CSV table of C-alpha atoms in Angstrom, one decimal:
chain,number,residue,atom,x,y,z
A,599,MET,CA,-48.0,-122.9,-94.1
A,600,GLU,CA,-45.5,-124.5,-91.7
A,601,LEU,CA,-46.8,-125.6,-88.3
A,602,HIS,CA,-45.2,-124.1,-85.1
A,603,LEU,CA,-46.0,-125.2,-81.6
A,604,ASP,CA,-45.6,-123.8,-78.1
A,605,PHE,CA,-45.1,-125.7,-74.8
A,606,LYS,CA,-44.2,-125.2,-71.2
A,607,ILE,CA,-42.6,-127.6,-68.8
A,608,ILE,CA,-41.9,-127.5,-65.1
A,609,ALA,CA,-39.4,-130.1,-64.3
A,610,VAL,CA,-37.5,-131.2,-61.1
A,611,LYS,CA,-34.0,-132.5,-61.0
A,612,ASN,CA,-33.8,-135.6,-63.2
A,613,PRO,CA,-36.1,-134.5,-66.1
A,614,ALA,CA,-34.7,-131.0,-65.9
A,615,LYS,CA,-31.2,-132.4,-66.5
A,616,GLU,CA,-32.3,-134.3,-69.6
A,617,LEU,CA,-34.3,-131.3,-70.9
A,618,ILE,CA,-31.3,-128.9,-70.4
A,619,GLU,CA,-29.1,-131.3,-72.5
A,620,LEU,CA,-31.7,-131.5,-75.2
A,621,ASN,CA,-32.1,-127.8,-75.2
A,622,LYS,CA,-28.3,-127.4,-75.8
A,623,LYS,CA,-28.5,-129.8,-78.8
A,624,PHE,CA,-31.2,-127.6,-80.3
A,625,CYS,CA,-29.1,-124.4,-79.9
A,626,ASN,CA,-31.0,-123.1,-76.8
A,627,CYS,CA,-34.4,-123.0,-78.4
A,628,CYS,CA,-36.2,-122.8,-75.0
A,629,GLU,CA,-36.2,-120.1,-72.5
A,630,ILE,CA,-35.1,-121.6,-69.2
A,631,THR,CA,-35.9,-120.1,-65.8
A,632,GLU,CA,-34.8,-121.7,-62.5
A,633,GLY,CA,-37.2,-121.6,-59.6
A,634,ASN,CA,-36.6,-121.2,-55.9
A,635,ASN,CA,-37.8,-124.7,-55.0
A,636,GLY,CA,-35.5,-126.7,-57.2
A,637,GLU,CA,-37.9,-126.7,-60.2
A,638,THR,CA,-37.0,-125.4,-63.6
A,639,LEU,CA,-39.4,-123.8,-66.1
A,640,PHE,CA,-38.8,-124.5,-69.8
A,641,ASP,CA,-40.7,-122.2,-72.3
A,642,GLY,CA,-40.6,-123.5,-75.9
A,643,PHE,CA,-42.4,-121.3,-78.4
A,644,ASP,CA,-42.8,-121.2,-82.1
A,645,LEU,CA,-41.0,-124.6,-82.6
A,646,GLN,CA,-41.4,-127.1,-85.4
A,647,PRO,CA,-43.2,-130.3,-84.5
A,648,TRP,CA,-40.1,-132.5,-84.9
A,649,ALA,CA,-38.3,-130.5,-82.2
A,650,VAL,CA,-41.3,-130.5,-79.9
A,651,GLU,CA,-41.6,-134.3,-80.1
A,652,LYS,CA,-38.1,-134.7,-78.5
A,653,PHE,CA,-39.1,-132.6,-75.5
A,654,GLU,CA,-42.5,-134.2,-75.3
A,655,ALA,CA,-40.8,-137.7,-75.3
A,656,ILE,CA,-38.9,-136.8,-72.1
A,657,ALA,CA,-42.0,-135.4,-70.5
A,658,ARG,CA,-44.0,-138.5,-71.4
A,659,LYS,CA,-41.3,-140.8,-70.0
A,660,TYR,CA,-41.3,-139.2,-66.6
A,661,ALA,CA,-45.1,-138.8,-66.5
A,662,GLU,CA,-45.5,-142.5,-67.1
A,663,LEU,CA,-43.2,-143.7,-64.3
A,664,LYS,CA,-45.1,-146.1,-62.1
A,665,ASN,CA,-43.8,-144.7,-58.8
A,666,PRO,CA,-42.0,-141.4,-59.5
A,667,HIS,CA,-39.7,-140.0,-56.9
A,668,PHE,CA,-40.0,-136.3,-56.2
A,669,ASN,CA,-36.8,-135.7,-58.2
A,670,ASP,CA,-38.7,-137.0,-61.2
A,671,GLY,CA,-41.4,-134.4,-61.1
A,672,ILE,CA,-42.8,-133.1,-64.5
A,673,SER,CA,-45.7,-130.9,-65.6
A,674,TYR,CA,-46.0,-130.4,-69.4
A,675,ILE,CA,-48.5,-128.7,-71.7
A,676,ARG,CA,-48.4,-128.1,-75.4
A,677,LYS,CA,-50.8,-126.2,-77.5
A,678,GLY,CA,-51.1,-125.7,-81.3
A,679,GLU,CA,-51.5,-122.6,-83.4
A,680,ASN,CA,-55.2,-122.7,-83.7
A,681,PRO,CA,-58.0,-122.7,-81.1
A,682,ASP,CA,-59.2,-126.1,-82.5
A,683,ASP,CA,-55.9,-127.8,-82.0
A,684,PRO,CA,-55.8,-130.3,-79.2
A,685,ILE,CA,-53.9,-129.5,-75.9
A,686,VAL,CA,-51.5,-132.2,-74.9
A,687,GLU,CA,-50.7,-132.6,-71.2
A,688,TYR,CA,-48.4,-134.9,-69.2
A,689,ASN,CA,-48.1,-134.6,-65.5
A,690,ASN,CA,-47.1,-136.9,-62.7
A,691,ASP,CA,-48.2,-134.6,-59.8
A,692,LYS,CA,-44.7,-134.4,-58.4
A,693,THR,CA,-44.1,-130.7,-59.0
A,694,GLU,CA,-45.0,-127.9,-56.7
A,695,GLY,CA,-45.6,-125.5,-59.6
A,696,HIS,CA,-48.1,-126.4,-62.3
A,697,ILE,CA,-49.0,-125.1,-65.7
A,698,CYS,CA,-52.5,-124.1,-66.7
A,699,VAL,CA,-54.0,-123.1,-70.0
A,700,VAL,CA,-56.0,-119.9,-70.2
A,701,LEU,CA,-59.5,-120.5,-71.5
A,702,GLU,CA,-60.7,-117.8,-73.8
A,703,PRO,CA,-64.0,-117.7,-75.8
A,704,VAL,CA,-63.5,-117.5,-79.5
A,705,ASP,CA,-66.1,-115.9,-81.8
A,706,PHE,CA,-68.3,-115.1,-78.9
A,707,GLU,CA,-70.4,-111.9,-79.1
A,708,LEU,CA,-71.8,-110.3,-76.1
A,709,LYS,CA,-75.6,-109.7,-76.3
A,710,GLN,CA,-76.3,-106.0,-76.5
A,711,LEU,CA,-78.7,-104.8,-73.8
A,712,THR,CA,-81.4,-102.4,-75.1
């Protein structure tokens, strides 16, 4: 079974420019939505790991900047296919929008009241 991954990125000007160029190289594999405040949302879904690694490298680069400018803002989250898969997150706290992961209980059964 081939692994497929999902991610979301909110990016400001500089990382958004790089992510848009990468998305073009990968035949527009991400859904891109522009926000009102200069931020752009990238929604990558059902992608192979080698493609996700390229987007993740850009997110990591900006998240690891020592003194990021507001034009370098990035918020990134990737999840795997299974509930046990780790969640990967990179964030430099320079975006107004942010991404959260919905927490859902798995294999939890509600106690029946008698």
